[in-house]
Amino acid sequence: IEFYTNNTVLVMNRWGDVVFEGKGYDNNNVRFEGLSNNGSELPPGTYYYQIDLGDGSDITTGYLSLRR
């Protein structure tokens, strides 16, 4: 993902509310660590993600389980 500098990663809760948005996601400086964009700890559960590489390709979607 670090090769696509215009990427955007969204993480949403089960109601579709965006709880994390990372532009230029690179697994080092911009990454999802179970915290919302305002820095609060997210509760355990299933979250959904969208990855837009920013190159015109299809958006990748999926889910993750956050465990504490």
PDB file of N, H, CA, C and O in Angstrom:
ATOM      1  N   ILE A   1       0.819  -1.192   0.000  1.00  0.00           N
ATOM      2  CA  ILE A   1       0.000   0.000   0.000  1.00  0.00           C
ATOM      3  C   ILE A   1       0.868   1.262   0.000  1.00  0.00           C
ATOM      4  O   ILE A   1       0.436   2.320  -0.458  1.00  0.00           O
ATOM      5  N   GLU A   2       2.077   1.143   0.510  1.00  0.00           N
ATOM      6  H   GLU A   2       2.428   0.284   0.881  1.00  0.00           H
ATOM      7  CA  GLU A   2       2.956   2.316   0.576  1.00  0.00           C
ATOM      8  C   GLU A   2       3.399   2.806  -0.804  1.00  0.00           C
ATOM      9  O   GLU A   2       3.918   3.916  -0.927  1.00  0.00           O
ATOM     10  N   PHE A   3       3.202   1.999  -1.832  1.00  0.00           N
ATOM     11  H   PHE A   3       2.781   1.098  -1.732  1.00  0.00           H
ATOM     12  CA  PHE A   3       3.546   2.412  -3.192  1.00  0.00           C
ATOM     13  C   PHE A   3       2.471   3.294  -3.816  1.00  0.00           C
ATOM     14  O   PHE A   3       2.688   3.867  -4.884  1.00  0.00           O
ATOM     15  N   TYR A   4       1.319   3.409  -3.165  1.00  0.00           N
ATOM     16  H   TYR A   4       1.143   2.944  -2.298  1.00  0.00           H
ATOM     17  CA  TYR A   4       0.198   4.222  -3.650  1.00  0.00           C
ATOM     18  C   TYR A   4       0.002   5.385  -2.680  1.00  0.00           C
ATOM     19  O   TYR A   4      -0.828   5.312  -1.774  1.00  0.00           O
ATOM     20  N   THR A   5       0.754   6.435  -2.870  1.00  0.00           N
ATOM     21  H   THR A   5       1.428   6.495  -3.606  1.00  0.00           H
ATOM     22  CA  THR A   5       0.787   7.541  -1.905  1.00  0.00           C
ATOM     23  C   THR A   5      -0.510   8.325  -1.826  1.00  0.00           C
ATOM     24  O   THR A   5      -0.715   9.060  -0.860  1.00  0.00           O
ATOM     25  N   ASN A   6      -1.395   8.197  -2.811  1.00  0.00           N
ATOM     26  H   ASN A   6      -1.228   7.600  -3.596  1.00  0.00           H
ATOM     27  CA  ASN A   6      -2.682   8.899  -2.791  1.00  0.00           C
ATOM     28  C   ASN A   6      -3.793   8.034  -2.218  1.00  0.00           C
ATOM     29  O   ASN A   6      -4.969   8.331  -2.425  1.00  0.00           O
ATOM     30  N   ASN A   7      -3.447   6.974  -1.504  1.00  0.00           N
ATOM     31  H   ASN A   7      -2.491   6.733  -1.335  1.00  0.00           H
ATOM     32  CA  ASN A   7      -4.451   6.041  -0.987  1.00  0.00           C
ATOM     33  C   ASN A   7      -5.243   6.636   0.172  1.00  0.00           C
ATOM     34  O   ASN A   7      -4.809   7.578   0.836  1.00  0.00           O
ATOM     35  N   THR A   8      -6.415   6.056   0.389  1.00  0.00           N
ATOM     36  H   THR A   8      -6.768   5.292  -0.151  1.00  0.00           H
ATOM     37  CA  THR A   8      -7.255   6.400   1.533  1.00  0.00           C
ATOM     38  C   THR A   8      -7.808   5.102   2.109  1.00  0.00           C
ATOM     39  O   THR A   8      -8.334   4.260   1.382  1.00  0.00           O
ATOM     40  N   VAL A   9      -7.680   4.954   3.423  1.00  0.00           N
ATOM     41  H   VAL A   9      -7.252   5.638   4.014  1.00  0.00           H
ATOM     42  CA  VAL A   9      -8.207   3.790   4.120  1.00  0.00           C
ATOM     43  C   VAL A   9      -9.284   4.272   5.089  1.00  0.00           C
ATOM     44  O   VAL A   9      -9.044   5.157   5.910  1.00  0.00           O
ATOM     45  N   LEU A  10     -10.459   3.686   4.984  1.00  0.00           N
ATOM     46  H   LEU A  10     -10.653   2.966   4.317  1.00  0.00           H
ATOM     47  CA  LEU A  10     -11.566   3.984   5.892  1.00  0.00           C
ATOM     48  C   LEU A  10     -11.866   2.751   6.719  1.00  0.00           C
ATOM     49  O   LEU A  10     -11.862   1.633   6.204  1.00  0.00           O
ATOM     50  N   VAL A  11     -12.128   2.953   8.006  1.00  0.00           N
ATOM     51  H   VAL A  11     -12.131   3.862   8.424  1.00  0.00           H
ATOM     52  CA  VAL A  11     -12.602   1.883   8.881  1.00  0.00           C
ATOM     53  C   VAL A  11     -13.936   2.356   9.433  1.00  0.00           C
ATOM     54  O   VAL A  11     -14.053   3.469   9.946  1.00  0.00           O
ATOM     55  N   MET A  12     -14.947   1.487   9.320  1.00  0.00           N
ATOM     56  H   MET A  12     -14.852   0.582   8.903  1.00  0.00           H
ATOM     57  CA  MET A  12     -16.307   1.840   9.732  1.00  0.00           C
ATOM     58  C   MET A  12     -16.829   0.845  10.755  1.00  0.00           C
ATOM     59  O   MET A  12     -16.439  -0.323  10.767  1.00  0.00           O
ATOM     60  N   ASN A  13     -17.716   1.329  11.610  1.00  0.00           N
ATOM     61  H   ASN A  13     -18.033   2.278  11.600  1.00  0.00           H
ATOM     62  CA  ASN A  13     -18.349   0.439  12.573  1.00  0.00           C
ATOM     63  C   ASN A  13     -19.520  -0.280  11.911  1.00  0.00           C
ATOM     64  O   ASN A  13     -19.753  -0.121  10.713  1.00  0.00           O
ATOM     65  N   ARG A  14     -20.241  -1.054  12.676  1.00  0.00           N
ATOM     66  H   ARG A  14     -20.052  -1.183  13.649  1.00  0.00           H
ATOM     67  CA  ARG A  14     -21.323  -1.867  12.096  1.00  0.00           C
ATOM     68  C   ARG A  14     -22.489  -1.049  11.577  1.00  0.00           C
ATOM     69  O   ARG A  14     -23.324  -1.575  10.841  1.00  0.00           O
ATOM     70  N   TRP A  15     -22.571   0.228  11.942  1.00  0.00           N
ATOM     71  H   TRP A  15     -21.893   0.656  12.540  1.00  0.00           H
ATOM     72  CA  TRP A  15     -23.632   1.106  11.448  1.00  0.00           C
ATOM     73  C   TRP A  15     -23.180   1.917  10.239  1.00  0.00           C
ATOM     74  O   TRP A  15     -23.949   2.712   9.699  1.00  0.00           O
ATOM     75  N   GLY A  16     -21.938   1.717   9.817  1.00  0.00           N
ATOM     76  H   GLY A  16     -21.313   1.072  10.256  1.00  0.00           H
ATOM     77  CA  GLY A  16     -21.422   2.426   8.659  1.00  0.00           C
ATOM     78  C   GLY A  16     -20.809   3.778   8.971  1.00  0.00           C
ATOM     79  O   GLY A  16     -20.464   4.527   8.057  1.00  0.00           O
ATOM     80  N   ASP A  17     -20.668   4.102  10.256  1.00  0.00           N
ATOM     81  H   ASP A  17     -20.949   3.494  10.999  1.00  0.00           H
ATOM     82  CA  ASP A  17     -20.030   5.355  10.649  1.00  0.00           C
ATOM     83  C   ASP A  17     -18.519   5.214  10.507  1.00  0.00           C
ATOM     84  O   ASP A  17     -17.940   4.233  10.972  1.00  0.00           O
ATOM     85  N   VAL A  18     -17.884   6.182   9.872  1.00  0.00           N
ATOM     86  H   VAL A  18     -18.355   6.980   9.494  1.00  0.00           H
ATOM     87  CA  VAL A  18     -16.431   6.155   9.723  1.00  0.00           C
ATOM     88  C   VAL A  18     -15.806   6.476  11.079  1.00  0.00           C
ATOM     89  O   VAL A  18     -16.039   7.546  11.641  1.00  0.00           O
ATOM     90  N   VAL A  19     -15.008   5.538  11.600  1.00  0.00           N
ATOM     91  H   VAL A  19     -14.818   4.668  11.144  1.00  0.00           H
ATOM     92  CA  VAL A  19     -14.341   5.746  12.883  1.00  0.00           C
ATOM     93  C   VAL A  19     -12.854   6.037  12.704  1.00  0.00           C
ATOM     94  O   VAL A  19     -12.200   6.533  13.621  1.00  0.00           O
ATOM     95  N   PHE A  20     -12.322   5.726  11.520  1.00  0.00           N
ATOM     96  H   PHE A  20     -12.854   5.323  10.775  1.00  0.00           H
ATOM     97  CA  PHE A  20     -10.921   6.014  11.217  1.00  0.00           C
ATOM     98  C   PHE A  20     -10.803   6.314   9.739  1.00  0.00           C
ATOM     99  O   PHE A  20     -11.381   5.617   8.906  1.00  0.00           O
ATOM    100  N   GLU A  21     -10.054   7.352   9.417  1.00  0.00           N
ATOM    101  H   GLU A  21      -9.584   7.918  10.094  1.00  0.00           H
ATOM    102  CA  GLU A  21      -9.732   7.659   8.020  1.00  0.00           C
ATOM    103  C   GLU A  21      -8.256   7.990   7.950  1.00  0.00           C
ATOM    104  O   GLU A  21      -7.774   8.894   8.632  1.00  0.00           O
ATOM    105  N   GLY A  22      -7.550   7.251   7.122  1.00  0.00           N
ATOM    106  H   GLY A  22      -7.941   6.516   6.568  1.00  0.00           H
ATOM    107  CA  GLY A  22      -6.123   7.482   6.951  1.00  0.00           C
ATOM    108  C   GLY A  22      -5.808   7.776   5.499  1.00  0.00           C
ATOM    109  O   GLY A  22      -6.034   6.939   4.626  1.00  0.00           O
ATOM    110  N   LYS A  23      -5.288   8.961   5.239  1.00  0.00           N
ATOM    111  H   LYS A  23      -5.104   9.642   5.949  1.00  0.00           H
ATOM    112  CA  LYS A  23      -4.853   9.323   3.884  1.00  0.00           C
ATOM    113  C   LYS A  23      -3.341   9.135   3.824  1.00  0.00           C
ATOM    114  O   LYS A  23      -2.610   9.591   4.703  1.00  0.00           O
ATOM    115  N   GLY A  24      -2.889   8.464   2.785  1.00  0.00           N
ATOM    116  H   GLY A  24      -3.482   8.094   2.071  1.00  0.00           H
ATOM    117  CA  GLY A  24      -1.465   8.152   2.694  1.00  0.00           C
ATOM    118  C   GLY A  24      -1.065   7.051   3.668  1.00  0.00           C
ATOM    119  O   GLY A  24       0.034   7.065   4.221  1.00  0.00           O
ATOM    120  N   TYR A  25      -1.969   6.098   3.870  1.00  0.00           N
ATOM    121  H   TYR A  25      -2.862   6.087   3.421  1.00  0.00           H
ATOM    122  CA  TYR A  25      -1.738   4.961   4.769  1.00  0.00           C
ATOM    123  C   TYR A  25      -0.466   4.252   4.340  1.00  0.00           C
ATOM    124  O   TYR A  25      -0.306   3.914   3.167  1.00  0.00           O
ATOM    125  N   ASP A  26       0.457   4.020   5.299  1.00  0.00           N
ATOM    126  H   ASP A  26       0.328   4.294   6.252  1.00  0.00           H
ATOM    127  CA  ASP A  26       1.741   3.421   4.924  1.00  0.00           C
ATOM    128  C   ASP A  26       2.244   2.356   5.898  1.00  0.00           C
ATOM    129  O   ASP A  26       3.386   1.911   5.782  1.00  0.00           O
ATOM    130  N   ASN A  27       1.419   1.943   6.848  1.00  0.00           N
ATOM    131  H   ASN A  27       0.491   2.304   6.942  1.00  0.00           H
ATOM    132  CA  ASN A  27       1.776   0.934   7.848  1.00  0.00           C
ATOM    133  C   ASN A  27       2.862   1.377   8.819  1.00  0.00           C
ATOM    134  O   ASN A  27       3.243   0.603   9.697  1.00  0.00           O
ATOM    135  N   ASN A  28       3.370   2.594   8.691  1.00  0.00           N
ATOM    136  H   ASN A  28       3.061   3.223   7.978  1.00  0.00           H
ATOM    137  CA  ASN A  28       4.376   3.114   9.611  1.00  0.00           C
ATOM    138  C   ASN A  28       3.870   4.352  10.332  1.00  0.00           C
ATOM    139  O   ASN A  28       3.617   4.316  11.536  1.00  0.00           O
ATOM    140  N   ASN A  29       3.725   5.439   9.602  1.00  0.00           N
ATOM    141  H   ASN A  29       3.931   5.469   8.623  1.00  0.00           H
ATOM    142  CA  ASN A  29       3.283   6.703  10.195  1.00  0.00           C
ATOM    143  C   ASN A  29       1.774   6.843  10.221  1.00  0.00           C
ATOM    144  O   ASN A  29       1.219   7.415  11.159  1.00  0.00           O
ATOM    145  N   VAL A  30       1.111   6.332   9.209  1.00  0.00           N
ATOM    146  H   VAL A  30       1.561   5.868   8.447  1.00  0.00           H
ATOM    147  CA  VAL A  30      -0.346   6.370   9.134  1.00  0.00           C
ATOM    148  C   VAL A  30      -0.819   4.930   9.142  1.00  0.00           C
ATOM    149  O   VAL A  30      -0.623   4.195   8.174  1.00  0.00           O
ATOM    150  N   ARG A  31      -1.451   4.527  10.259  1.00  0.00           N
ATOM    151  H   ARG A  31      -1.610   5.125  11.045  1.00  0.00           H
ATOM    152  CA  ARG A  31      -1.909   3.148  10.387  1.00  0.00           C
ATOM    153  C   ARG A  31      -3.053   3.081  11.392  1.00  0.00           C
ATOM    154  O   ARG A  31      -3.214   3.964  12.234  1.00  0.00           O
ATOM    155  N   PHE A  32      -3.835   2.026  11.286  1.00  0.00           N
ATOM    156  H   PHE A  32      -3.704   1.308  10.602  1.00  0.00           H
ATOM    157  CA  PHE A  32      -4.949   1.796  12.201  1.00  0.00           C
ATOM    158  C   PHE A  32      -4.452   0.987  13.382  1.00  0.00           C
ATOM    159  O   PHE A  32      -3.892  -0.096  13.213  1.00  0.00           O
ATOM    160  N   GLU A  33      -4.659   1.516  14.583  1.00  0.00           N
ATOM    161  H   GLU A  33      -5.114   2.395  14.721  1.00  0.00           H
ATOM    162  CA  GLU A  33      -4.208   0.843  15.803  1.00  0.00           C
ATOM    163  C   GLU A  33      -5.343   0.607  16.787  1.00  0.00           C
ATOM    164  O   GLU A  33      -5.110   0.472  17.989  1.00  0.00           O
ATOM    165  N   GLY A  34      -6.585   0.556  16.276  1.00  0.00           N
ATOM    166  H   GLY A  34      -6.774   0.665  15.300  1.00  0.00           H
ATOM    167  CA  GLY A  34      -7.717   0.334  17.159  1.00  0.00           C
ATOM    168  C   GLY A  34      -8.207   1.602  17.833  1.00  0.00           C
ATOM    169  O   GLY A  34      -8.973   1.551  18.795  1.00  0.00           O
ATOM    170  N   LEU A  35      -7.760   2.741  17.318  1.00  0.00           N
ATOM    171  H   LEU A  35      -7.138   2.782  16.536  1.00  0.00           H
ATOM    172  CA  LEU A  35      -8.184   4.032  17.853  1.00  0.00           C
ATOM    173  C   LEU A  35      -8.970   4.781  16.797  1.00  0.00           C
ATOM    174  O   LEU A  35      -8.720   4.637  15.600  1.00  0.00           O
ATOM    175  N   SER A  36      -9.922   5.581  17.247  1.00  0.00           N
ATOM    176  H   SER A  36     -10.126   5.698  18.219  1.00  0.00           H
ATOM    177  CA  SER A  36     -10.668   6.412  16.306  1.00  0.00           C
ATOM    178  C   SER A  36      -9.797   7.603  15.902  1.00  0.00           C
ATOM    179  O   SER A  36      -8.714   7.801  16.453  1.00  0.00           O
ATOM    180  N   ASN A  37     -10.265   8.380  14.955  1.00  0.00           N
ATOM    181  H   ASN A  37     -11.144   8.220  14.507  1.00  0.00           H
ATOM    182  CA  ASN A  37      -9.501   9.553  14.522  1.00  0.00           C
ATOM    183  C   ASN A  37      -9.301  10.567  15.636  1.00  0.00           C
ATOM    184  O   ASN A  37      -8.344  11.341  15.599  1.00  0.00           O
ATOM    185  N   ASN A  38     -10.189  10.578  16.630  1.00  0.00           N
ATOM    186  H   ASN A  38     -10.966   9.950  16.660  1.00  0.00           H
ATOM    187  CA  ASN A  38     -10.012  11.521  17.737  1.00  0.00           C
ATOM    188  C   ASN A  38      -9.151  10.945  18.857  1.00  0.00           C
ATOM    189  O   ASN A  38      -8.967  11.588  19.891  1.00  0.00           O
ATOM    190  N   GLY A  39      -8.620   9.727  18.656  1.00  0.00           N
ATOM    191  H   GLY A  39      -8.770   9.205  17.817  1.00  0.00           H
ATOM    192  CA  GLY A  39      -7.701   9.118  19.608  1.00  0.00           C
ATOM    193  C   GLY A  39      -8.333   8.246  20.669  1.00  0.00           C
ATOM    194  O   GLY A  39      -7.622   7.696  21.510  1.00  0.00           O
ATOM    195  N   SER A  40      -9.661   8.100  20.656  1.00  0.00           N
ATOM    196  H   SER A  40     -10.239   8.546  19.972  1.00  0.00           H
ATOM    197  CA  SER A  40     -10.300   7.255  21.659  1.00  0.00           C
ATOM    198  C   SER A  40     -10.233   5.782  21.245  1.00  0.00           C
ATOM    199  O   SER A  40     -10.282   5.448  20.062  1.00  0.00           O
ATOM    200  N   GLU A  41     -10.119   4.916  22.249  1.00  0.00           N
ATOM    201  H   GLU A  41     -10.078   5.188  23.211  1.00  0.00           H
ATOM    202  CA  GLU A  41     -10.022   3.483  22.014  1.00  0.00           C
ATOM    203  C   GLU A  41     -11.369   2.941  21.546  1.00  0.00           C
ATOM    204  O   GLU A  41     -12.400   3.199  22.168  1.00  0.00           O
ATOM    205  N   LEU A  42     -11.355   2.197  20.458  1.00  0.00           N
ATOM    206  H   LEU A  42     -10.518   1.987  19.953  1.00  0.00           H
ATOM    207  CA  LEU A  42     -12.583   1.601  19.936  1.00  0.00           C
ATOM    208  C   LEU A  42     -12.889   0.314  20.691  1.00  0.00           C
ATOM    209  O   LEU A  42     -11.972  -0.411  21.076  1.00  0.00           O
ATOM    210  N   PRO A  43     -14.169   0.025  20.905  1.00  0.00           N
ATOM    211  CA  PRO A  43     -14.523  -1.215  21.600  1.00  0.00           C
ATOM    212  C   PRO A  43     -14.267  -2.434  20.710  1.00  0.00           C
ATOM    213  O   PRO A  43     -14.255  -2.314  19.485  1.00  0.00           O
ATOM    214  N   PRO A  44     -14.064  -3.593  21.313  1.00  0.00           N
ATOM    215  CA  PRO A  44     -13.903  -4.812  20.522  1.00  0.00           C
ATOM    216  C   PRO A  44     -15.134  -5.039  19.651  1.00  0.00           C
ATOM    217  O   PRO A  44     -16.252  -4.678  20.020  1.00  0.00           O
ATOM    218  N   GLY A  45     -14.909  -5.638  18.499  1.00  0.00           N
ATOM    219  H   GLY A  45     -14.001  -5.931  18.199  1.00  0.00           H
ATOM    220  CA  GLY A  45     -16.016  -5.940  17.603  1.00  0.00           C
ATOM    221  C   GLY A  45     -15.558  -6.075  16.175  1.00  0.00           C
ATOM    222  O   GLY A  45     -14.362  -6.097  15.888  1.00  0.00           O
ATOM    223  N   THR A  46     -16.522  -6.166  15.280  1.00  0.00           N
ATOM    224  H   THR A  46     -17.495  -6.149  15.513  1.00  0.00           H
ATOM    225  CA  THR A  46     -16.243  -6.289  13.860  1.00  0.00           C
ATOM    226  C   THR A  46     -16.329  -4.908  13.222  1.00  0.00           C
ATOM    227  O   THR A  46     -17.291  -4.168  13.430  1.00  0.00           O
ATOM    228  N   TYR A  47     -15.317  -4.582  12.453  1.00  0.00           N
ATOM    229  H   TYR A  47     -14.536  -5.183  12.284  1.00  0.00           H
ATOM    230  CA  TYR A  47     -15.247  -3.318  11.737  1.00  0.00           C
ATOM    231  C   TYR A  47     -15.034  -3.619  10.259  1.00  0.00           C
ATOM    232  O   TYR A  47     -14.494  -4.665   9.899  1.00  0.00           O
ATOM    233  N   TYR A  48     -15.451  -2.720   9.434  1.00  0.00           N
ATOM    234  H   TYR A  48     -15.890  -1.870   9.727  1.00  0.00           H
ATOM    235  CA  TYR A  48     -15.367  -2.889   7.990  1.00  0.00           C
ATOM    236  C   TYR A  48     -14.400  -1.863   7.436  1.00  0.00           C
ATOM    237  O   TYR A  48     -14.310  -0.751   7.955  1.00  0.00           O
ATOM    238  N   TYR A  49     -13.679  -2.221   6.392  1.00  0.00           N
ATOM    239  H   TYR A  49     -13.753  -3.124   5.970  1.00  0.00           H
ATOM    240  CA  TYR A  49     -12.720  -1.280   5.815  1.00  0.00           C
ATOM    241  C   TYR A  49     -12.936  -1.130   4.316  1.00  0.00           C
ATOM    242  O   TYR A  49     -13.488  -2.003   3.646  1.00  0.00           O
ATOM    243  N   GLN A  50     -12.480   0.007   3.824  1.00  0.00           N
ATOM    244  H   GLN A  50     -12.032   0.716   4.368  1.00  0.00           H
ATOM    245  CA  GLN A  50     -12.419   0.293   2.392  1.00  0.00           C
ATOM    246  C   GLN A  50     -11.027   0.836   2.108  1.00  0.00           C
ATOM    247  O   GLN A  50     -10.541   1.721   2.811  1.00  0.00           O
ATOM    248  N   ILE A  51     -10.406   0.311   1.095  1.00  0.00           N
ATOM    249  H   ILE A  51     -10.802  -0.408   0.523  1.00  0.00           H
ATOM    250  CA  ILE A  51      -9.093   0.800   0.680  1.00  0.00           C
ATOM    251  C   ILE A  51      -9.207   1.307  -0.748  1.00  0.00           C
ATOM    252  O   ILE A  51      -9.496   0.547  -1.672  1.00  0.00           O
ATOM    253  N   ASP A  52      -8.975   2.595  -0.912  1.00  0.00           N
ATOM    254  H   ASP A  52      -8.740   3.213  -0.161  1.00  0.00           H
ATOM    255  CA  ASP A  52      -8.952   3.229  -2.230  1.00  0.00           C
ATOM    256  C   ASP A  52      -7.504   3.586  -2.509  1.00  0.00           C
ATOM    257  O   ASP A  52      -6.939   4.455  -1.846  1.00  0.00           O
ATOM    258  N   LEU A  53      -6.899   2.923  -3.487  1.00  0.00           N
ATOM    259  H   LEU A  53      -7.358   2.217  -4.026  1.00  0.00           H
ATOM    260  CA  LEU A  53      -5.494   3.167  -3.792  1.00  0.00           C
ATOM    261  C   LEU A  53      -5.267   4.524  -4.452  1.00  0.00           C
ATOM    262  O   LEU A  53      -4.130   4.987  -4.537  1.00  0.00           O
ATOM    263  N   GLY A  54      -6.328   5.158  -4.913  1.00  0.00           N
ATOM    264  H   GLY A  54      -7.252   4.781  -4.844  1.00  0.00           H
ATOM    265  CA  GLY A  54      -6.200   6.481  -5.517  1.00  0.00           C
ATOM    266  C   GLY A  54      -5.656   6.459  -6.924  1.00  0.00           C
ATOM    267  O   GLY A  54      -5.226   7.488  -7.446  1.00  0.00           O
ATOM    268  N   ASP A  55      -5.672   5.280  -7.549  1.00  0.00           N
ATOM    269  H   ASP A  55      -6.022   4.444  -7.126  1.00  0.00           H
ATOM    270  CA  ASP A  55      -5.140   5.165  -8.911  1.00  0.00           C
ATOM    271  C   ASP A  55      -6.226   4.812  -9.928  1.00  0.00           C
ATOM    272  O   ASP A  55      -5.922   4.477 -11.072  1.00  0.00           O
ATOM    273  N   GLY A  56      -7.489   4.888  -9.511  1.00  0.00           N
ATOM    274  H   GLY A  56      -7.736   5.160  -8.582  1.00  0.00           H
ATOM    275  CA  GLY A  56      -8.588   4.562 -10.408  1.00  0.00           C
ATOM    276  C   GLY A  56      -8.998   3.101 -10.385  1.00  0.00           C
ATOM    277  O   GLY A  56      -9.960   2.724 -11.053  1.00  0.00           O
ATOM    278  N   SER A  57      -8.290   2.271  -9.633  1.00  0.00           N
ATOM    279  H   SER A  57      -7.508   2.577  -9.090  1.00  0.00           H
ATOM    280  CA  SER A  57      -8.654   0.857  -9.549  1.00  0.00           C
ATOM    281  C   SER A  57      -9.848   0.692  -8.606  1.00  0.00           C
ATOM    282  O   SER A  57     -10.229   1.622  -7.897  1.00  0.00           O
ATOM    283  N   ASP A  58     -10.427  -0.508  -8.613  1.00  0.00           N
ATOM    284  H   ASP A  58     -10.118  -1.265  -9.190  1.00  0.00           H
ATOM    285  CA  ASP A  58     -11.568  -0.785  -7.752  1.00  0.00           C
ATOM    286  C   ASP A  58     -11.196  -0.625  -6.284  1.00  0.00           C
ATOM    287  O   ASP A  58     -10.055  -0.865  -5.889  1.00  0.00           O
ATOM    288  N   ILE A  59     -12.166  -0.219  -5.489  1.00  0.00           N
ATOM    289  H   ILE A  59     -13.093  -0.024  -5.809  1.00  0.00           H
ATOM    290  CA  ILE A  59     -11.978  -0.098  -4.045  1.00  0.00           C
ATOM    291  C   ILE A  59     -12.048  -1.484  -3.433  1.00  0.00           C
ATOM    292  O   ILE A  59     -12.947  -2.264  -3.750  1.00  0.00           O
ATOM    293  N   THR A  60     -11.106  -1.791  -2.561  1.00  0.00           N
ATOM    294  H   THR A  60     -10.376  -1.158  -2.304  1.00  0.00           H
ATOM    295  CA  THR A  60     -11.063  -3.067  -1.862  1.00  0.00           C
ATOM    296  C   THR A  60     -11.826  -2.931  -0.550  1.00  0.00           C
ATOM    297  O   THR A  60     -11.642  -1.956   0.178  1.00  0.00           O
ATOM    298  N   THR A  61     -12.680  -3.902  -0.246  1.00  0.00           N
ATOM    299  H   THR A  61     -12.830  -4.695  -0.837  1.00  0.00           H
ATOM    300  CA  THR A  61     -13.445  -3.879   0.997  1.00  0.00           C
ATOM    301  C   THR A  61     -13.264  -5.188   1.740  1.00  0.00           C
ATOM    302  O   THR A  61     -12.888  -6.205   1.158  1.00  0.00           O
ATOM    303  N   GLY A  62     -13.533  -5.146   3.017  1.00  0.00           N
ATOM    304  H   GLY A  62     -13.838  -4.319   3.490  1.00  0.00           H
ATOM    305  CA  GLY A  62     -13.447  -6.340   3.840  1.00  0.00           C
ATOM    306  C   GLY A  62     -13.786  -6.008   5.270  1.00  0.00           C
ATOM    307  O   GLY A  62     -14.314  -4.934   5.560  1.00  0.00           O
ATOM    308  N   TYR A  63     -13.484  -6.921   6.158  1.00  0.00           N
ATOM    309  H   TYR A  63     -13.055  -7.793   5.923  1.00  0.00           H
ATOM    310  CA  TYR A  63     -13.765  -6.696   7.565  1.00  0.00           C
ATOM    311  C   TYR A  63     -12.599  -7.160   8.427  1.00  0.00           C
ATOM    312  O   TYR A  63     -11.746  -7.932   7.990  1.00  0.00           O
ATOM    313  N   LEU A  64     -12.585  -6.675   9.651  1.00  0.00           N
ATOM    314  H   LEU A  64     -13.278  -6.048  10.007  1.00  0.00           H
ATOM    315  CA  LEU A  64     -11.565  -7.078  10.612  1.00  0.00           C
ATOM    316  C   LEU A  64     -12.218  -7.224  11.973  1.00  0.00           C
ATOM    317  O   LEU A  64     -13.222  -6.574  12.263  1.00  0.00           O
ATOM    318  N   SER A  65     -11.651  -8.070  12.798  1.00  0.00           N
ATOM    319  H   SER A  65     -10.835  -8.598  12.562  1.00  0.00           H
ATOM    320  CA  SER A  65     -12.116  -8.237  14.174  1.00  0.00           C
ATOM    321  C   SER A  65     -11.140  -7.560  15.096  1.00  0.00           C
ATOM    322  O   SER A  65      -9.955  -7.891  15.108  1.00  0.00           O
ATOM    323  N   LEU A  66     -11.625  -6.620  15.863  1.00  0.00           N
ATOM    324  H   LEU A  66     -12.588  -6.350  15.853  1.00  0.00           H
ATOM    325  CA  LEU A  66     -10.790  -5.916  16.832  1.00  0.00           C
ATOM    326  C   LEU A  66     -10.976  -6.602  18.173  1.00  0.00           C
ATOM    327  O   LEU A  66     -12.085  -6.670  18.703  1.00  0.00           O
ATOM    328  N   ARG A  67      -9.882  -7.107  18.712  1.00  0.00           N
ATOM    329  H   ARG A  67      -8.981  -7.052  18.281  1.00  0.00           H
ATOM    330  CA  ARG A  67      -9.918  -7.807  19.992  1.00  0.00           C
ATOM    331  C   ARG A  67      -9.028  -7.069  20.966  1.00  0.00           C
ATOM    332  O   ARG A  67      -7.991  -6.524  20.588  1.00  0.00           O
ATOM    333  N   ARG A  68      -9.428  -7.055  22.194  1.00  0.00           N
ATOM    334  H   ARG A  68     -10.270  -7.498  22.502  1.00  0.00           H
ATOM    335  CA  ARG A  68      -8.635  -6.398  23.250  1.00  0.00           C
ATOM    336  C   ARG A  68      -8.175  -7.431  24.250  1.00  0.00           C
ATOM    337  O   ARG A  68      -7.494  -7.092  25.218  1.00  0.00           O
TER     338      ARG A  68
END
